Amino acid sequence: MRILVTGASGFVGSRLATALEEAGHDVRAMTRRPARYAGVGTPVAGDVGDEASLKAALEGCEAAYYLVHSLGDPDFERKDAEAARAFARAAAAGGVGRIVYLGGLGRDDDRLSPHLRSRREVEQLLAGTGLPVTVLRAGIVVGHGGVSWEMTRQLVAHLPGMVTPRWVSTRTQPVAVADVVRYLVGVLDAPGTEGRVFEVGGPEVLTYLQMLTRVADIQNRHLFVVPVPLLSPQLSSRWLALVTDVDVATGRSLIDSMTIEVVVTDDAIRSVVPFEPMDYDEMVLTALIERARERRRQVGERRGGWLSRGARR
């Protein structure tokens, strides 16, 4: 099957493109800069802000994965809505059979954060032309390179003690990025998944404080945490920007969502794509090992570059 993957160079998209190709699919990797793309699949030019480019990228595709968001932009709600409308129109015009979208967990009757509310709106807009959309909703996705995971890892790495806001007591259901990819691939061929919404998560429901503590324990670090109820989301996001690589705008969007409980209430996906997902410790260890391997590879490349320059001298 010929499949378009948007966000193919991103945290989830790069892994998804690899898994789809390994499953025997013909992967089209949508990117704004095809000449620079070094990942799996055939690079095709496409920009969610340019509907004509989307039509060209989707040509001949039977399915499309939509993994695009503008979370770091202050105007992300408007931009994500416009992008979803354009993509839905282009997919319908190109005869695409189905869109698969990765959204966010959270009950519809909750007062959703702007971030989660935007994810819900994107779900609706992608289906606005009548094209079948399969939605997977996830909470915290754990894996090397993921923003939420990096925020967790860096907080533990940089701060042996920390003053934290109330959201550390909020419950969530983290899931490994490898398991998210497995679900994304699995729903493509599973019968009866068109037009359905599935919730995905790992086997454990944890508070953010428990997640931080478990990461510290795995790395033999001692973590001293003092929750402060009055620490505002704005102050929290600036605090995150000081001690992690997460910028203020992205941090604010994530923190707003962290005040809302995001746990799986319907595990139907487990019977549709049956396997045993990783527990939290396993997904953390996997992320840490992947990071260590990448750092070794980067060091090796730098040393190779130094040796090459030395030889030329």
GROMACS .gro file of C-alpha atoms in nm:
model
  313
    1MET     CA    1   0.000   0.000   0.000
    2ARG     CA    2   0.129   0.347  -0.082
    3ILE     CA    3   0.113   0.558   0.234
    4LEU     CA    4   0.195   0.922   0.305
    5VAL     CA    5   0.353   0.998   0.643
    6THR     CA    6   0.348   1.363   0.745
    7GLY     CA    7   0.601   1.469   1.005
    8ALA     CA    8   0.824   1.189   0.876
    9SER     CA    9   1.138   1.336   1.028
   10GLY     CA   10   0.978   1.383   1.369
   11PHE     CA   11   0.977   1.188   1.695
   12VAL     CA   12   0.690   0.952   1.602
   13GLY     CA   13   0.694   0.992   1.224
   14SER     CA   14   1.053   0.876   1.173
   15ARG     CA   15   0.986   0.557   1.366
   16LEU     CA   16   0.652   0.505   1.192
   17ALA     CA   17   0.804   0.539   0.845
   18THR     CA   18   1.057   0.269   0.931
   19ALA     CA   19   0.791   0.035   1.071
   20LEU     CA   20   0.564   0.081   0.769
   21GLU     CA   21   0.844   0.007   0.526
   22GLU     CA   22   0.940  -0.302   0.726
   23ALA     CA   23   0.576  -0.412   0.697
   24GLY     CA   24   0.607  -0.396   0.319
   25HIS     CA   25   0.436  -0.063   0.248
   26ASP     CA   26   0.547   0.198  -0.005
   27VAL     CA   27   0.620   0.498   0.219
   28ARG     CA   28   0.604   0.858   0.101
   29ALA     CA   29   0.774   1.085   0.356
   30MET     CA   30   0.631   1.437   0.341
   31THR     CA   31   0.879   1.711   0.419
   32ARG     CA   32   0.923   2.077   0.334
   33ARG     CA   33   1.285   2.008   0.231
   34PRO     CA   34   1.303   1.677   0.039
   35ALA     CA   35   1.668   1.728  -0.055
   36ARG     CA   36   1.768   1.726   0.312
   37TYR     CA   37   1.557   1.427   0.414
   38ALA     CA   38   1.772   1.132   0.521
   39GLY     CA   39   1.508   0.904   0.668
   40VAL     CA   40   1.316   0.601   0.546
   41GLY     CA   41   1.080   0.624   0.247
   42THR     CA   42   1.064   0.836  -0.065
   43PRO     CA   43   1.076   1.207   0.025
   44VAL     CA   44   0.799   1.421  -0.124
   45ALA     CA   45   0.761   1.797  -0.092
   46GLY     CA   46   0.466   1.913   0.112
   47ASP     CA   47   0.366   2.191   0.350
   48VAL     CA   48   0.041   2.197   0.548
   49GLY     CA   49   0.028   2.570   0.478
   50ASP     CA   50   0.022   2.508   0.101
   51GLU     CA   51  -0.279   2.304  -0.011
   52ALA     CA   52  -0.148   2.261  -0.366
   53SER     CA   53   0.166   2.095  -0.231
   54LEU     CA   54  -0.049   1.862  -0.020
   55LYS     CA   55  -0.245   1.748  -0.325
   56ALA     CA   56   0.081   1.666  -0.504
   57ALA     CA   57   0.222   1.480  -0.203
   58LEU     CA   58  -0.097   1.274  -0.159
   59GLU     CA   59  -0.124   1.173  -0.524
   60GLY     CA   60  -0.158   0.796  -0.557
   61CYS     CA   61  -0.164   0.735  -0.182
   62GLU     CA   62  -0.419   0.495  -0.037
   63ALA     CA   63  -0.377   0.611   0.324
   64ALA     CA   64  -0.215   0.900   0.509
   65TYR     CA   65  -0.083   0.948   0.861
   66TYR     CA   66  -0.134   1.294   1.001
   67LEU     CA   67   0.130   1.373   1.266
   68VAL     CA   68   0.155   1.750   1.233
   69HIS     CA   69   0.115   2.013   1.504
   70SER     CA   70   0.235   2.366   1.581
   71LEU     CA   71   0.265   2.329   1.958
   72GLY     CA   72   0.556   2.571   1.994
   73ASP     CA   73   0.370   2.852   1.814
   74PRO     CA   74   0.169   3.097   2.027
   75ASP     CA   75  -0.107   3.082   1.765
   76PHE     CA   76  -0.101   2.701   1.737
   77GLU     CA   77  -0.479   2.651   1.767
   78ARG     CA   78  -0.557   2.858   1.458
   79LYS     CA   79  -0.264   2.722   1.258
   80ASP     CA   80  -0.343   2.360   1.340
   81ALA     CA   81  -0.708   2.410   1.247
   82GLU     CA   82  -0.620   2.565   0.910
   83ALA     CA   83  -0.367   2.289   0.840
   84ALA     CA   84  -0.619   2.015   0.921
   85ARG     CA   85  -0.884   2.168   0.692
   86ALA     CA   86  -0.635   2.194   0.405
   87PHE     CA   87  -0.512   1.838   0.453
   88ALA     CA   88  -0.865   1.697   0.467
   89ARG     CA   89  -0.962   1.875   0.145
   90ALA     CA   90  -0.644   1.761  -0.033
   91ALA     CA   91  -0.688   1.400   0.084
   92ALA     CA   92  -1.050   1.389  -0.029
   93ALA     CA   93  -0.962   1.541  -0.366
   94GLY     CA   94  -0.682   1.287  -0.414
   95GLY     CA   95  -0.898   0.985  -0.342
   96VAL     CA   96  -0.715   0.881  -0.026
   97GLY     CA   97  -0.896   0.595   0.144
   98ARG     CA   98  -0.825   0.683   0.505
   99ILE     CA   99  -0.643   0.920   0.739
  100VAL     CA  100  -0.485   0.796   1.062
  101TYR     CA  101  -0.430   1.065   1.325
  102LEU     CA  102  -0.244   1.065   1.657
  103GLY     CA  103  -0.424   1.290   1.905
  104GLY     CA  104  -0.436   1.339   2.281
  105LEU     CA  105  -0.610   1.160   2.568
  106GLY     CA  106  -0.862   1.330   2.794
  107ARG     CA  107  -1.235   1.292   2.850
  108ASP     CA  108  -1.456   1.508   2.630
  109ASP     CA  109  -1.656   1.621   2.933
  110ASP     CA  110  -1.343   1.764   3.100
  111ARG     CA  111  -1.239   2.125   3.066
  112LEU     CA  112  -0.965   2.046   2.817
  113SER     CA  113  -0.651   2.257   2.791
  114PRO     CA  114  -0.600   2.461   2.472
  115HIS     CA  115  -0.353   2.195   2.355
  116LEU     CA  116  -0.594   1.903   2.403
  117ARG     CA  117  -0.889   2.106   2.277
  118SER     CA  118  -0.693   2.176   1.959
  119ARG     CA  119  -0.622   1.804   1.916
  120ARG     CA  120  -0.997   1.733   1.938
  121GLU     CA  121  -1.071   2.004   1.683
  122VAL     CA  122  -0.815   1.856   1.443
  123GLU     CA  123  -0.988   1.517   1.474
  124GLN     CA  124  -1.318   1.675   1.369
  125LEU     CA  125  -1.170   1.884   1.089
  126LEU     CA  126  -0.984   1.590   0.934
  127ALA     CA  127  -1.317   1.405   0.914
  128GLY     CA  128  -1.500   1.713   0.786
  129THR     CA  129  -1.497   1.605   0.421
  130GLY     CA  130  -1.644   1.264   0.499
  131LEU     CA  131  -1.316   1.077   0.459
  132PRO     CA  132  -1.278   0.797   0.720
  133VAL     CA  133  -1.041   0.896   0.999
  134THR     CA  134  -0.893   0.655   1.253
  135VAL     CA  135  -0.784   0.838   1.568
  136LEU     CA  136  -0.540   0.715   1.830
  137ARG     CA  137  -0.536   0.921   2.149
  138ALA     CA  138  -0.227   0.904   2.369
  139GLY     CA  139  -0.104   1.080   2.681
  140ILE     CA  140   0.268   1.102   2.762
  141VAL     CA  141   0.468   0.923   2.491
  142VAL     CA  142   0.803   0.805   2.629
  143GLY     CA  143   1.099   0.775   2.395
  144HIS     CA  144   1.427   0.943   2.310
  145GLY     CA  145   1.362   1.275   2.138
  146GLY     CA  146   1.005   1.322   2.259
  147VAL     CA  147   0.935   1.662   2.416
  148SER     CA  148   0.746   1.531   2.720
  149TRP     CA  149   1.005   1.262   2.786
  150GLU     CA  150   1.297   1.505   2.744
  151MET     CA  151   1.133   1.739   2.991
  152THR     CA  152   1.108   1.454   3.245
  153ARG     CA  153   1.463   1.330   3.184
  154GLN     CA  154   1.621   1.674   3.203
  155LEU     CA  155   1.438   1.770   3.521
  156VAL     CA  156   1.575   1.459   3.691
  157ALA     CA  157   1.924   1.509   3.543
  158HIS     CA  158   1.958   1.878   3.630
  159LEU     CA  159   1.781   1.909   3.964
  160PRO     CA  160   1.852   1.683   4.262
  161GLY     CA  161   1.587   1.887   4.440
  162MET     CA  162   1.301   2.085   4.292
  163VAL     CA  163   1.002   2.298   4.384
  164THR     CA  164   0.711   2.178   4.173
  165PRO     CA  165   0.356   2.296   4.100
  166ARG     CA  166   0.037   2.103   4.173
  167TRP     CA  167   0.038   1.920   3.840
  168VAL     CA  168   0.292   1.671   3.973
  169SER     CA  169   0.000   1.494   4.145
  170THR     CA  170  -0.205   1.461   3.823
  171ARG     CA  171  -0.246   1.106   3.695
  172THR     CA  172  -0.147   1.004   3.344
  173GLN     CA  173  -0.088   0.679   3.155
  174PRO     CA  174   0.249   0.691   2.979
  175VAL     CA  175   0.310   0.476   2.673
  176ALA     CA  176   0.630   0.381   2.491
  177VAL     CA  177   0.680   0.539   2.149
  178ALA     CA  178   0.753   0.191   2.007
  179ASP     CA  179   0.410   0.075   2.125
  180VAL     CA  180   0.239   0.383   1.979
  181VAL     CA  181   0.401   0.303   1.645
  182ARG     CA  182   0.290  -0.059   1.674
  183TYR     CA  183  -0.069   0.054   1.727
  184LEU     CA  184  -0.048   0.305   1.440
  185VAL     CA  185   0.070   0.035   1.201
  186GLY     CA  186  -0.171  -0.225   1.337
  187VAL     CA  187  -0.492  -0.025   1.286
  188LEU     CA  188  -0.414   0.015   0.918
  189ASP     CA  189  -0.486  -0.350   0.836
  190ALA     CA  190  -0.720  -0.439   1.122
  191PRO     CA  191  -1.082  -0.468   1.001
  192GLY     CA  192  -1.342  -0.223   1.128
  193THR     CA  193  -1.105   0.051   1.244
  194GLU     CA  194  -1.215   0.314   0.992
  195GLY     CA  195  -1.384   0.609   1.157
  196ARG     CA  196  -1.310   0.488   1.511
  197VAL     CA  197  -1.134   0.652   1.806
  198PHE     CA  198  -0.896   0.441   2.014
  199GLU     CA  199  -0.723   0.524   2.341
  200VAL     CA  200  -0.368   0.399   2.387
  201GLY     CA  201  -0.154   0.378   2.699
  202GLY     CA  202   0.091   0.162   2.885
  203PRO     CA  203  -0.008  -0.079   3.162
  204GLU     CA  204   0.047   0.169   3.449
  205VAL     CA  205  -0.135   0.481   3.566
  206LEU     CA  206   0.113   0.714   3.739
  207THR     CA  207   0.132   1.068   3.869
  208TYR     CA  208   0.396   1.296   3.720
  209LEU     CA  209   0.574   1.286   4.057
  210GLN     CA  210   0.584   0.905   4.045
  211MET     CA  211   0.723   0.923   3.692
  212LEU     CA  212   1.000   1.163   3.798
  213THR     CA  213   1.083   0.950   4.101
  214ARG     CA  214   1.098   0.628   3.898
  215VAL     CA  215   1.335   0.788   3.643
  216ALA     CA  216   1.558   0.904   3.928
  217ASP     CA  217   1.555   0.557   4.089
  218ILE     CA  218   1.647   0.386   3.760
  219GLN     CA  219   1.952   0.615   3.733
  220ASN     CA  220   2.044   0.578   4.102
  221ARG     CA  221   1.972   0.943   4.168
  222HIS     CA  222   1.810   1.087   4.480
  223LEU     CA  223   1.525   1.326   4.403
  224PHE     CA  224   1.388   1.566   4.663
  225VAL     CA  225   1.059   1.728   4.556
  226VAL     CA  226   0.854   1.997   4.731
  227PRO     CA  227   0.515   2.066   4.565
  228VAL     CA  228   0.407   2.433   4.580
  229PRO     CA  229   0.032   2.481   4.515
  230LEU     CA  230   0.060   2.848   4.414
  231LEU     CA  231   0.316   2.808   4.134
  232SER     CA  232   0.123   2.938   3.829
  233PRO     CA  233   0.136   2.781   3.478
  234GLN     CA  234   0.319   3.089   3.348
  235LEU     CA  235   0.584   3.067   3.619
  236SER     CA  236   0.604   2.689   3.572
  237SER     CA  237   0.670   2.726   3.199
  238ARG     CA  238   0.946   2.983   3.262
  239TRP     CA  239   1.096   2.753   3.525
  240LEU     CA  240   1.096   2.466   3.273
  241ALA     CA  241   1.268   2.685   3.013
  242LEU     CA  242   1.544   2.763   3.263
  243VAL     CA  243   1.627   2.402   3.352
  244THR     CA  244   1.535   2.213   3.033
  245ASP     CA  245   1.550   2.259   2.654
  246VAL     CA  246   1.171   2.311   2.638
  247ASP     CA  247   1.087   2.665   2.524
  248VAL     CA  248   0.837   2.879   2.717
  249ALA     CA  249   0.553   2.851   2.461
  250THR     CA  250   0.576   2.472   2.435
  251GLY     CA  251   0.621   2.440   2.811
  252ARG     CA  252   0.309   2.646   2.878
  253SER     CA  253   0.101   2.428   2.643
  254LEU     CA  254   0.230   2.109   2.804
  255ILE     CA  255   0.179   2.234   3.159
  256ASP     CA  256  -0.179   2.342   3.084
  257SER     CA  257  -0.243   1.983   2.972
  258MET     CA  258  -0.066   1.838   3.276
  259THR     CA  259  -0.334   1.975   3.505
  260ILE     CA  260  -0.585   1.739   3.340
  261GLU     CA  261  -0.598   1.367   3.412
  262VAL     CA  262  -0.530   1.170   3.094
  263VAL     CA  263  -0.589   0.798   3.141
  264VAL     CA  264  -0.735   0.528   2.917
  265THR     CA  265  -1.106   0.473   2.979
  266ASP     CA  266  -1.162   0.231   2.689
  267ASP     CA  267  -0.894  -0.027   2.608
  268ALA     CA  268  -1.061  -0.166   2.293
  269ILE     CA  269  -0.734  -0.118   2.104
  270ARG     CA  270  -0.586  -0.408   2.305
  271SER     CA  271  -0.812  -0.656   2.125
  272VAL     CA  272  -0.777  -0.488   1.784
  273VAL     CA  273  -0.396  -0.482   1.794
  274PRO     CA  274  -0.311  -0.742   2.060
  275PHE     CA  275   0.030  -0.735   2.228
  276GLU     CA  276   0.171  -0.661   2.573
  277PRO     CA  277   0.289  -0.298   2.595
  278MET     CA  278   0.601  -0.200   2.788
  279ASP     CA  279   0.577  -0.106   3.155
  280TYR     CA  280   0.713   0.232   3.263
  281ASP     CA  281   1.055   0.115   3.377
  282GLU     CA  282   1.112  -0.068   3.048
  283MET     CA  283   1.015   0.232   2.835
  284VAL     CA  284   1.242   0.459   3.041
  285LEU     CA  285   1.537   0.219   3.008
  286THR     CA  286   1.475   0.189   2.633
  287ALA     CA  287   1.475   0.570   2.596
  288LEU     CA  288   1.793   0.608   2.802
  289ILE     CA  289   1.973   0.335   2.605
  290GLU     CA  290   1.872   0.490   2.274
  291ARG     CA  291   2.000   0.828   2.390
  292ALA     CA  292   2.331   0.677   2.501
  293ARG     CA  293   2.375   0.503   2.165
  294GLU     CA  294   2.308   0.825   1.977
  295ARG     CA  295   2.555   1.016   2.190
  296ARG     CA  296   2.823   0.751   2.123
  297ARG     CA  297   2.750   0.770   1.752
  298GLN     CA  298   2.782   1.150   1.757
  299VAL     CA  299   3.111   1.129   1.947
  300GLY     CA  300   3.239   0.877   1.694
  301GLU     CA  301   3.143   1.102   1.405
  302ARG     CA  302   3.318   1.400   1.566
  303ARG     CA  303   3.632   1.196   1.626
  304GLY     CA  304   3.620   1.075   1.268
  305GLY     CA  305   3.595   1.432   1.152
  306TRP     CA  306   3.891   1.537   1.366
  307LEU     CA  307   4.102   1.248   1.235
  308SER     CA  308   4.008   1.333   0.878
  309ARG     CA  309   4.101   1.697   0.923
  310GLY     CA  310   4.428   1.596   1.088
  311ALA     CA  311   4.517   1.368   0.796
  312ARG     CA  312   4.456   1.648   0.547
  313ARG     CA  313   4.699   1.867   0.737
   0.00000   0.00000   0.00000
